[in-house]
Amino acid sequence: MARDADSPWADWQGRIESSRRRRDDRIAEWQSNVLRRSPVGGIDTNASTPRTPSVNQDWPLTKAKIAQLYSQTPEVRLTPRDPVFAEVVPKFGALLNATMHDSEVGPSIEEVLADVVNASGIGGVLISCEHRTMAKQVPTHDPALMPPEMQMALMEGRAEIPMETIQQPVDVRYPVQRISPADLLIPSDFTGSVYDQCRWLGYDGRMTWSQAVQTLGLTAEQKEDVLGADTRARAGTTLTTETQKFHDTDVVNYTELFYWRHFYEEEATSFKALQRVVFVDGLDEPIINEPYAGQVEVEPGRMVGVAHFPIQILTLTYVSDESLPPSDSTIGRFQVAELEASRDAMVQQRKHSIPIRWVDTNRISANTRSLLEKGTFQGFIATNGPGDRAVGEVSRASYAQERFEFDRIIKNDLTEIWQVGTNQAGAFSAGERSASEARIIQQNFQTRIGQERDKVTRFLVRIAEVLAGLLAVYDPLTSVELPQGIPKEAIANGFVYAVRVDSTVLLDAAEQIDRLQKGLNLTAQSGYVNPKPIIAKIWELLGEDPAQILIDPQPKAPEPVKISVSNSQDLMNPLFMALLNRTQQGPLPPDIEAAKQQILAAMSGMQPPQPPQGGPPQAGPPPQGIETPGIAHPSWEASPRIERRAEDGGA
């Protein structure tokens, strides 16, 4: 994009060029970091041709650091700022999380982390909404709002409503795409780390002609002026040195930027109002210069929808007054180079310190000497006298032990820089180990990595907020019932967005089960917790399908009443029987009928003696008393006695 001093956009073109020059000065360093990490090899600054690094420390350290910072995409949680939004939290939260999944937010963040940790120390994504539309004829006026006589004329065919053609959306998506650090544009005078405080942010991009027609509104008359070669084909404009792969000559190169309007427009009434500007290579004026469509002004000074830059930036380090901080690879490059030099010296020593033998020609025969010189003799050696004086090995130069100590010191330096040692990378460290030392190291590691993990989490949350604003503006939200009097576009601004602590790190199944069990044991009996989802999650982590295992718990039967029946009259008491029936202890009709049958059967086997025929029964002799030794007057025992005497035998 050539700069025209007389153009009203000359100031903006100057800002963009200044940012681009500052960025391009660092691309060579970023390329070196990427190449030294990749298996292809790196560039030796002291050599004329590229070579493979002897020690590729960037590969394992980068992979370990990214895994520690982000290994899964958590679910975003919504907290209503006002109680009126509480009822829409479940539906809007589900819509937002589903959109984040469809937009591949997780892979985009992993790509950005590779840029931040290894390549450039800074990375970014563009969150946008893309439509595909179709022309449709619609009435210019709503018939329901017309006067009754006009509606009658329309029904009778005496009048017609004029039609107009509009572009109706037929498909929509919300891409979250990584921006290469070699395309990112940040104001050259910005010195902070909160990039939403920049006056503007932008990036260099390219698209096909069909995309440009749909997205930028280019016309056929402009095609010849704007189509050209991909700007990444030029050396030093991308993080890869294989620029020959960008050979497409039918692309539209453009620069898109967003700025806070209150910095450059005196009439701006809101601090949250954004302006979108798109410059296309080959055109002098911007093809787009409009208020950002992801926002709606519901009243003067109040913007709803997207409240952040659509371009979101991630960095893990802040250097004072520097908005392009170095990456971990850049800071550790000197130590890696020193480690490579040390390893190269070791290789050269092993290469040139080849074993050389000597022989005493006075003690071996000529034939034996010939075989030794050819290197083919591996059997017995004939000597005159003891062989220890006839054949030997020339003393080799030993490698100094201090070299290995230097190697250990250099690796310790790298561990301090990256804060990813062998333990955090999943391996055992060399030397003596103790449980106390390992615990202290892990605690310090969690403190350091926790700070950087929090930055990644906030980066994720800002992406979620921008997506929520786009959904509020563009999505019909048919499944979300909004509170009365609240515009659809304002729903995204009614929540505080957050994720669970350390939820960006994937835990193994055993550790997740242990956490769920602890939480279940602590809170399941409180009455405030629904344990079914927790139990389902445990079975899922165990590798089983919860839908085939879980059942709804059956209601617990009431506790049985402890009863004591002293006589049959108790069973005739209605209140007593009601208590038995409430605890399902009372007899049921089949039980009563069965009891009757049992009584009848028992009585049928006990027939009373029949009187003799023809006269009254004869009186028998009076019954004789039962003799009980040791008890005086046994006939006096008419009822059970409470106090007994020893002479009565204790009876």
XYZ file of C-alpha atoms in Angstrom:
651
model
C 0.000 0.000 0.000
C 1.770 3.092 -1.246
C 1.619 6.157 0.937
C 0.127 9.321 -0.593
C 1.060 12.467 1.339
C -1.963 14.349 -0.017
C -4.444 11.625 0.901
C -6.771 12.274 3.858
C -5.692 8.818 5.025
C -1.991 9.678 5.010
C -1.832 9.701 8.823
C -3.313 6.229 9.031
C -1.022 4.932 6.325
C 1.923 6.328 8.284
C 0.791 4.592 11.502
C 0.418 1.291 9.673
C 3.829 1.543 7.993
C 5.535 2.419 11.286
C 3.976 -0.607 12.966
C 4.885 -2.827 10.018
C 8.554 -1.755 10.041
C 8.860 -2.400 13.771
C 7.324 -5.840 13.325
C 9.401 -6.779 10.267
C 12.641 -6.000 12.120
C 11.924 -8.983 14.395
C 10.759 -11.524 11.809
C 14.278 -12.875 11.141
C 14.679 -13.668 14.847
C 11.231 -15.282 14.943
C 12.097 -17.395 11.909
C 15.254 -18.639 13.643
C 13.263 -19.696 16.706
C 10.768 -21.635 14.598
C 13.473 -23.334 12.522
C 15.498 -24.375 15.556
C 12.398 -25.964 17.039
C 11.338 -27.792 13.876
C 12.899 -31.116 12.841
C 14.162 -29.536 9.611
C 16.933 -27.754 11.470
C 18.073 -24.292 12.317
C 20.301 -21.578 10.996
C 23.787 -21.220 12.376
C 24.542 -17.526 12.351
C 28.256 -18.293 12.058
C 27.843 -20.669 9.118
C 27.013 -19.974 5.505
C 24.603 -22.921 5.150
C 21.813 -24.148 7.430
C 22.516 -27.129 9.644
C 20.594 -29.298 12.049
C 21.105 -28.266 15.692
C 22.954 -30.846 17.744
C 20.720 -30.209 20.780
C 17.063 -29.420 20.039
C 15.950 -28.076 23.405
C 13.161 -25.902 21.965
C 11.068 -28.880 20.827
C 10.529 -30.646 24.194
C 10.449 -27.428 26.219
C 7.837 -25.818 23.969
C 5.611 -28.904 24.008
C 5.878 -29.212 27.795
C 5.174 -25.509 28.380
C 2.106 -25.470 26.117
C 0.711 -28.586 27.800
C 1.189 -26.990 31.230
C -0.584 -23.803 30.161
C -3.452 -25.171 28.073
C -4.494 -28.738 27.320
C -8.289 -28.520 27.119
C -11.021 -25.959 26.473
C -13.115 -25.456 29.625
C -16.750 -24.505 29.829
C -17.386 -20.783 30.258
C -19.610 -19.866 33.198
C -21.941 -16.876 33.268
C -22.763 -14.839 36.363
C -25.591 -12.298 35.853
C -24.759 -8.695 36.629
C -28.461 -8.079 37.299
C -31.004 -10.597 38.668
C -33.208 -10.103 35.587
C -30.630 -12.016 33.514
C -30.546 -15.022 35.846
C -33.306 -16.893 34.009
C -31.460 -16.816 30.660
C -28.102 -18.032 32.012
C -28.613 -21.751 31.167
C -29.767 -21.246 27.569
C -27.389 -18.441 26.612
C -24.495 -20.195 28.348
C -25.210 -23.389 26.415
C -25.412 -21.417 23.153
C -22.097 -19.668 23.843
C -20.225 -22.862 24.756
C -21.603 -24.682 21.715
C -20.457 -21.807 19.490
C -16.984 -21.897 21.034
C -16.790 -25.606 20.265
C -17.946 -25.113 16.666
C -15.504 -22.221 16.197
C -12.494 -24.395 17.192
C -11.397 -22.031 19.946
C -9.158 -24.670 21.538
C -6.932 -25.380 18.501
C -6.630 -21.651 17.813
C -5.353 -21.002 21.349
C -2.834 -23.849 21.027
C -1.538 -22.301 17.793
C -1.207 -18.919 19.475
C 0.662 -20.490 22.403
C 3.204 -21.984 19.977
C 3.816 -18.446 18.723
C 4.037 -16.991 22.220
C 6.244 -19.652 23.807
C 8.568 -20.423 20.907
C 8.424 -17.980 18.025
C 7.656 -14.378 18.863
C 6.461 -13.952 22.442
C 3.173 -12.532 21.146
C 0.190 -13.960 19.298
C -3.372 -13.087 18.473
C -6.708 -14.228 17.069
C -9.429 -12.549 15.034
C -13.026 -13.195 16.158
C -15.545 -12.410 13.451
C -18.966 -13.242 12.044
C -19.273 -14.335 8.421
C -22.533 -14.526 6.466
C -23.626 -16.061 3.221
C -26.647 -14.258 1.793
C -29.214 -14.760 -0.957
C -31.302 -12.145 -2.777
C -34.948 -12.150 -1.754
C -37.986 -10.025 -2.689
C -39.791 -8.557 0.343
C -42.567 -5.923 0.706
C -41.415 -2.405 1.405
C -44.177 -2.051 4.043
C -45.684 -4.427 6.549
C -49.332 -5.105 5.549
C -50.314 -5.552 9.203
C -49.383 -1.922 9.905
C -51.449 -0.439 7.043
C -54.873 1.185 7.518
C -57.896 -1.163 7.320
C -59.074 0.281 3.971
C -55.631 -0.352 2.459
C -55.613 -3.904 3.796
C -59.070 -4.469 2.234
C -57.822 -3.116 -1.093
C -54.877 -5.507 -0.960
C -57.191 -8.461 -0.280
C -59.488 -7.507 -3.164
C -56.551 -7.025 -5.524
C -57.170 -3.320 -6.061
C -53.726 -2.378 -4.708
C -50.255 -3.865 -4.552
C -47.363 -3.365 -2.153
C -44.131 -2.394 -3.878
C -41.335 -4.975 -3.456
C -37.640 -4.539 -2.831
C -34.639 -6.874 -3.043
C -32.643 -7.546 0.089
C -29.787 -9.889 0.908
C -31.124 -12.394 3.384
C -28.580 -14.419 5.429
C -28.828 -18.139 4.717
C -25.731 -19.321 6.626
C -23.582 -17.868 9.382
C -20.440 -18.865 11.248
C -18.230 -17.329 13.940
C -14.591 -18.166 13.108
C -11.822 -17.671 15.676
C -8.683 -17.610 13.529
C -5.043 -17.272 14.532
C -3.216 -14.213 13.223
C 0.421 -14.871 12.406
C 2.759 -12.599 14.403
C 4.259 -11.674 11.017
C 0.838 -10.197 10.067
C -0.064 -8.583 13.384
C -0.106 -4.766 13.553
C 0.295 -3.058 16.932
C 0.840 0.695 17.350
C 4.562 1.362 17.495
C 4.103 3.826 20.364
C 2.126 1.448 22.585
C 4.062 0.493 25.730
C 1.621 -1.568 27.804
C 0.489 -5.169 28.099
C -3.325 -4.709 28.115
C -3.885 -4.532 24.388
C -7.526 -3.462 24.709
C -5.993 -0.132 25.777
C -4.320 0.335 22.388
C -5.729 3.143 20.274
C -6.030 0.668 17.401
C -5.151 -2.876 16.372
C -4.868 -4.411 12.917
C -3.423 -7.144 10.756
C -2.344 -7.851 7.188
C -4.421 -10.464 5.398
C -5.244 -11.939 2.052
C -8.290 -13.636 0.515
C -9.539 -14.981 -2.786
C -11.506 -12.873 -5.223
C -14.807 -14.603 -4.396
C -14.267 -13.920 -0.705
C -13.414 -10.292 -1.418
C -16.630 -9.806 -3.370
C -18.727 -11.241 -0.543
C -16.805 -9.776 2.416
C -15.382 -6.488 1.121
C -17.914 -5.676 -1.571
C -15.368 -5.349 -4.386
C -16.707 -4.908 -7.923
C -15.636 -6.353 -11.258
C -14.186 -2.957 -12.264
C -11.735 -3.138 -9.359
C -10.589 -6.707 -10.020
C -7.615 -5.865 -12.208
C -6.337 -3.270 -9.734
C -6.513 -5.388 -6.592
C -5.572 -8.927 -7.687
C -1.912 -9.755 -7.232
C 0.663 -12.109 -5.740
C 0.542 -13.163 -2.110
C 2.717 -10.763 -0.105
C 4.041 -13.688 1.956
C 6.007 -14.860 -1.076
C 8.557 -12.136 -0.321
C 11.418 -13.148 1.947
C 11.227 -11.961 5.522
C 7.442 -11.552 5.635
C 6.424 -14.808 7.343
C 7.635 -17.113 10.097
C 8.597 -19.844 7.646
C 11.481 -19.664 5.193
C 9.637 -21.790 2.624
C 8.120 -18.778 0.913
C 7.834 -20.592 -2.414
C 4.631 -22.253 -1.228
C 2.822 -18.883 -1.343
C 2.711 -18.899 -5.138
C -0.938 -17.904 -5.637
C -1.101 -14.789 -7.840
C -4.884 -14.367 -7.685
C -5.355 -13.040 -4.147
C -6.503 -9.756 -2.688
C -4.021 -8.400 -0.136
C -5.592 -6.115 2.436
C -5.063 -4.489 5.829
C -7.902 -4.461 8.348
C -7.831 -2.397 11.513
C -10.143 -1.399 14.347
C -9.829 1.757 16.458
C -11.602 3.281 19.431
C -13.529 6.162 17.983
C -13.150 8.487 20.994
C -9.395 8.726 20.293
C -9.876 10.172 16.806
C -13.471 11.498 16.610
C -14.572 14.416 18.757
C -18.265 13.618 18.360
C -17.903 10.078 19.767
C -20.259 9.599 22.737
C -19.046 6.227 24.025
C -15.693 4.880 25.168
C -16.681 1.469 23.797
C -17.506 2.526 20.223
C -15.292 0.908 17.545
C -14.629 1.823 13.933
C -13.644 -0.677 11.236
C -11.367 0.329 8.354
C -10.132 -1.946 5.528
C -7.417 -0.931 3.052
C -6.942 -3.022 -0.100
C -3.602 -3.081 -1.921
C -4.071 -1.310 -5.245
C -6.696 1.187 -4.024
C -5.914 4.611 -2.568
C -8.968 4.921 -0.338
C -10.201 2.341 2.195
C -12.802 0.006 0.765
C -14.603 -0.071 4.153
C -14.861 2.712 6.706
C -17.817 2.128 8.998
C -18.815 1.714 12.648
C -18.069 -1.808 13.774
C -21.131 -3.959 13.016
C -20.683 -6.050 16.160
C -21.994 -3.174 18.282
C -25.354 -1.419 18.624
C -25.939 1.965 20.265
C -29.200 1.546 22.196
C -29.011 5.077 23.581
C -26.467 7.923 23.453
C -23.283 6.837 25.182
C -24.377 3.220 25.669
C -22.962 0.601 23.297
C -24.014 -3.036 23.614
C -22.711 -6.124 21.889
C -18.948 -6.531 21.537
C -17.070 -4.554 24.207
C -13.480 -5.531 23.275
C -11.301 -5.455 20.197
C -12.257 -8.230 17.742
C -8.485 -8.847 17.662
C -7.365 -10.375 20.953
C -3.660 -10.500 21.903
C -1.833 -12.937 24.200
C 1.571 -12.452 25.822
C 3.085 -14.210 28.836
C 5.819 -11.677 29.611
C 5.979 -7.938 29.977
C 9.164 -5.977 29.431
C 8.937 -2.347 30.503
C 7.766 -0.042 27.690
C 7.893 -2.932 25.215
C 4.734 -4.193 23.521
C 6.567 -6.948 21.585
C 8.098 -9.051 24.376
C 10.616 -11.835 23.669
C 9.640 -15.487 23.704
C 11.088 -18.147 25.987
C 13.076 -19.502 23.035
C 14.621 -16.096 22.419
C 15.704 -15.674 26.042
C 17.140 -19.186 26.207
C 18.886 -19.002 22.819
C 22.313 -18.122 24.294
C 22.229 -21.100 26.669
C 21.134 -23.454 23.895
C 23.936 -22.191 21.657
C 26.460 -22.749 24.456
C 25.055 -26.221 25.057
C 25.376 -27.010 21.363
C 28.992 -25.840 21.351
C 29.725 -28.082 24.341
C 28.055 -31.075 22.728
C 29.851 -30.423 19.436
C 33.176 -30.472 21.302
C 32.236 -33.818 22.834
C 31.391 -35.239 19.407
C 34.653 -34.004 17.924
C 36.614 -35.519 20.822
C 34.958 -38.906 20.341
C 35.439 -38.672 16.581
C 39.186 -37.981 16.689
C 40.098 -39.975 19.788
C 40.203 -43.295 17.914
C 42.021 -46.177 19.654
C 45.579 -46.717 18.285
C 47.660 -49.780 19.176
C 51.386 -50.248 19.344
C 53.406 -53.412 18.879
C 56.957 -54.438 19.825
C 58.487 -55.642 16.581
C 61.180 -57.472 18.549
C 58.586 -59.711 20.262
C 56.187 -60.652 17.403
C 56.745 -62.348 14.115
C 56.537 -60.639 10.740
C 53.333 -62.497 9.837
C 51.650 -61.424 13.066
C 52.689 -57.836 12.499
C 51.245 -57.936 8.972
C 47.912 -59.206 10.241
C 47.777 -56.523 12.935
C 48.498 -53.768 10.440
C 45.690 -55.009 8.187
C 43.289 -55.051 11.112
C 42.089 -58.576 10.341
C 43.747 -60.469 13.188
C 41.190 -61.190 15.924
C 42.495 -64.479 17.250
C 45.718 -65.482 19.019
C 48.849 -63.371 18.699
C 52.117 -65.226 18.749
C 54.746 -63.407 20.777
C 58.163 -64.088 22.165
C 57.518 -63.929 25.884
C 54.608 -62.230 27.772
C 52.143 -60.410 25.454
C 51.592 -57.423 27.745
C 54.901 -56.020 26.542
C 54.414 -56.966 22.906
C 51.017 -55.288 22.102
C 49.304 -52.299 23.752
C 47.115 -49.242 23.190
C 48.349 -45.700 22.787
C 47.025 -43.492 25.566
C 44.057 -41.368 24.379
C 43.228 -37.826 25.437
C 40.540 -38.042 28.125
C 37.578 -35.659 28.060
C 37.717 -33.240 30.952
C 35.049 -33.816 33.610
C 34.412 -30.075 33.759
C 32.763 -30.301 30.337
C 29.957 -32.412 31.788
C 29.632 -30.013 34.706
C 29.227 -27.147 32.243
C 26.540 -29.175 30.491
C 24.634 -29.581 33.766
C 24.929 -25.879 34.611
C 23.642 -24.847 31.187
C 20.607 -27.105 31.550
C 19.888 -25.613 34.966
C 19.989 -22.159 33.377
C 17.461 -23.290 30.763
C 15.219 -24.690 33.481
C 15.220 -21.344 35.285
C 14.392 -19.485 32.065
C 11.624 -21.789 30.874
C 10.452 -22.848 34.337
C 9.923 -26.306 32.836
C 12.392 -28.804 34.266
C 12.640 -32.532 33.741
C 10.156 -33.198 36.560
C 7.539 -30.872 35.070
C 8.148 -32.420 31.640
C 7.279 -35.853 33.038
C 10.782 -37.311 33.582
C 13.160 -37.899 36.497
C 16.047 -35.545 37.007
C 19.619 -36.710 37.447
C 21.321 -36.830 40.840
C 20.002 -37.513 44.300
C 16.310 -36.979 44.974
C 14.354 -36.251 48.107
C 10.627 -35.967 48.733
C 10.979 -32.578 50.452
C 12.992 -31.086 47.610
C 10.542 -32.397 45.017
C 7.627 -30.897 46.954
C 9.298 -27.488 47.232
C 10.182 -27.478 43.540
C 6.631 -28.380 42.570
C 5.141 -25.683 44.819
C 7.368 -23.002 43.307
C 6.597 -24.293 39.835
C 2.847 -24.068 40.481
C 3.249 -20.455 41.634
C 5.174 -19.446 38.527
C 3.120 -21.416 36.015
C -0.095 -20.333 37.749
C 0.578 -16.703 36.859
C 1.049 -17.503 33.173
C -1.884 -19.919 33.195
C -4.074 -17.094 34.484
C -3.087 -14.966 31.482
C -4.100 -17.751 29.124
C -7.404 -18.115 30.978
C -8.130 -14.393 30.677
C -7.300 -14.602 26.970
C -9.875 -17.392 26.615
C -12.487 -15.437 28.569
C -12.022 -12.344 26.370
C -12.547 -14.499 23.283
C -15.757 -15.788 24.872
C -16.949 -12.228 25.587
C -16.404 -11.147 21.977
C -18.217 -14.251 20.712
C -21.097 -13.547 23.105
C -21.366 -9.996 21.758
C -21.463 -11.258 18.166
C -24.130 -13.808 19.075
C -26.218 -11.092 20.710
C -26.040 -8.912 17.593
C -26.226 -11.469 14.783
C -27.872 -14.611 16.162
C -31.689 -14.638 16.339
C -31.476 -16.202 19.857
C -34.696 -18.063 19.192
C -34.107 -20.417 22.124
C -33.472 -17.623 24.637
C -36.394 -15.743 26.191
C -35.197 -12.271 27.131
C -36.540 -10.317 30.111
C -39.189 -7.744 29.332
C -37.862 -4.477 27.926
C -34.263 -5.642 27.353
C -33.010 -5.411 23.744
C -31.596 -8.582 22.243
C -28.196 -6.991 21.617
C -27.745 -6.183 25.325
C -27.883 -9.756 26.587
C -24.123 -10.324 26.192
C -23.349 -7.350 28.445
C -25.500 -8.670 31.271
C -23.014 -11.270 32.507
C -19.596 -11.682 34.073
C -17.681 -14.409 32.212
C -15.316 -16.817 33.961
C -14.005 -20.363 33.926
C -13.213 -22.759 36.754
C -9.777 -22.430 38.366
C -7.091 -24.363 36.453
C -9.757 -25.837 34.171
C -7.558 -25.290 31.103
C -5.274 -28.142 32.238
C -6.420 -31.679 31.465
C -6.171 -34.050 34.440
C -5.885 -37.812 34.099
C -8.949 -39.935 34.853
C -7.699 -41.174 38.242
C -7.086 -37.638 39.519
C -10.474 -36.453 38.275
C -12.212 -39.371 39.988
C -10.364 -38.596 43.229
C -11.502 -34.959 43.133
C -15.104 -35.904 42.388
C -15.155 -38.417 45.237
C -13.837 -35.848 47.695
C -16.449 -33.319 46.640
C -19.200 -35.925 46.794
C -18.193 -37.040 50.298
C -18.019 -33.453 51.566
C -21.275 -32.085 50.156
C -23.604 -34.906 49.043
C -25.485 -34.972 52.379
C -25.874 -31.181 52.591
C -29.035 -31.076 50.509
C -27.600 -28.372 48.238
C -26.044 -30.770 45.715
C -27.519 -32.942 42.998
C -25.225 -35.991 43.142
C -26.484 -37.668 39.952
C -24.275 -35.696 37.458
C -21.241 -36.284 39.691
C -21.889 -40.023 39.852
C -22.457 -40.084 36.084
C -19.117 -38.326 35.547
C -17.332 -40.866 37.752
C -18.733 -43.779 35.742
C -17.828 -42.001 32.518
C -14.215 -41.604 33.701
C -14.217 -45.295 34.611
C -14.952 -46.074 30.967
C -18.597 -47.072 31.344
C -21.740 -45.609 29.788
C -23.680 -43.825 32.560
C -26.933 -44.126 30.592
C -26.799 -47.924 30.926
C -25.797 -47.971 34.587
C -27.513 -45.155 36.462
C -31.064 -45.444 37.746
C -33.174 -42.942 39.633
C -33.168 -43.692 43.387
C -36.361 -45.221 44.804
C -38.106 -43.331 47.625
C -37.126 -44.638 51.036
C -39.870 -46.473 52.945
C -40.921 -44.970 56.307
C -39.267 -46.320 59.411
C -41.327 -49.164 61.042
C -43.141 -48.361 64.293
C -41.848 -50.213 67.314
C -44.964 -51.845 68.800
C -45.818 -53.992 71.778
C -49.071 -56.002 71.808
C -50.255 -57.041 75.282
C -53.556 -58.648 74.291
C -55.838 -59.114 71.330
C -57.884 -56.061 72.257
C -55.016 -53.805 71.037
C -55.626 -55.017 67.511
C -59.209 -53.725 67.731
C -57.993 -50.129 68.368
C -58.421 -48.063 65.131
C -55.555 -45.688 66.000
C -53.217 -48.612 66.672
C -54.121 -50.247 63.361
C -53.685 -46.925 61.513
C -50.087 -46.668 62.750
C -49.412 -50.224 61.634
C -50.881 -49.564 58.198
C -48.852 -46.336 57.722
C -45.593 -48.256 58.057
C -46.961 -51.204 56.107
C -46.944 -53.419 59.197
C -50.685 -53.961 59.404
C -52.231 -57.204 58.135
C -53.672 -57.105 54.641
C -57.009 -58.757 53.734
C -55.242 -61.827 52.284
C -53.295 -62.111 55.536
C -56.500 -61.998 57.608
C -58.166 -64.571 55.402
C -55.143 -66.845 55.662
C -55.184 -66.473 59.456
C -58.839 -67.478 59.568
C -58.096 -70.597 57.570
C -55.251 -71.491 59.895
C -57.470 -71.115 62.971
C -60.197 -73.275 61.448
C -57.656 -75.907 60.498
C -56.221 -75.938 64.020
C -59.629 -76.215 65.693
C -60.773 -79.028 63.410
C -58.013 -81.216 64.899
C -59.110 -80.595 68.545
C -62.642 -82.170 68.912
C -64.115 -81.901 72.490
C -65.086 -85.218 74.209
C -68.712 -86.264 73.485
C -71.115 -87.137 76.427
C -72.196 -90.825 76.652
C -75.461 -91.801 75.052
C -78.559 -92.159 77.306
C -77.575 -90.266 80.418
C -75.477 -87.602 82.111
C -71.764 -88.117 82.358
C -70.548 -90.019 85.418
C -68.663 -88.068 88.003
C -65.137 -89.265 88.393
C -62.929 -89.212 91.431
C -61.728 -85.816 92.539
C -58.356 -84.840 91.098
C -55.411 -85.624 93.279
C -52.981 -82.833 94.186
C -49.522 -82.805 92.654
C -46.885 -83.554 95.194
C -43.969 -81.100 95.193
C -41.147 -81.920 97.585
C -39.879 -79.029 99.724
C -42.922 -76.755 99.276
C -45.277 -76.351 102.182
C -48.988 -76.201 101.404
C -48.768 -76.225 97.615
C -52.540 -75.802 97.363
C -52.151 -72.263 98.682
C -50.353 -71.240 95.481
C -53.369 -69.547 93.793
C -51.396 -66.912 91.804
C -47.758 -66.239 90.983
C -45.817 -64.998 93.951
C -43.442 -62.092 93.650
C -41.308 -62.683 96.755
C -39.953 -66.164 97.293
C -38.469 -67.762 100.372
C -35.423 -69.884 100.438
C -37.334 -72.786 101.982
C -39.725 -72.725 99.068
C -36.883 -73.655 96.769
C -36.905 -70.262 95.034
C -40.040 -71.234 93.135
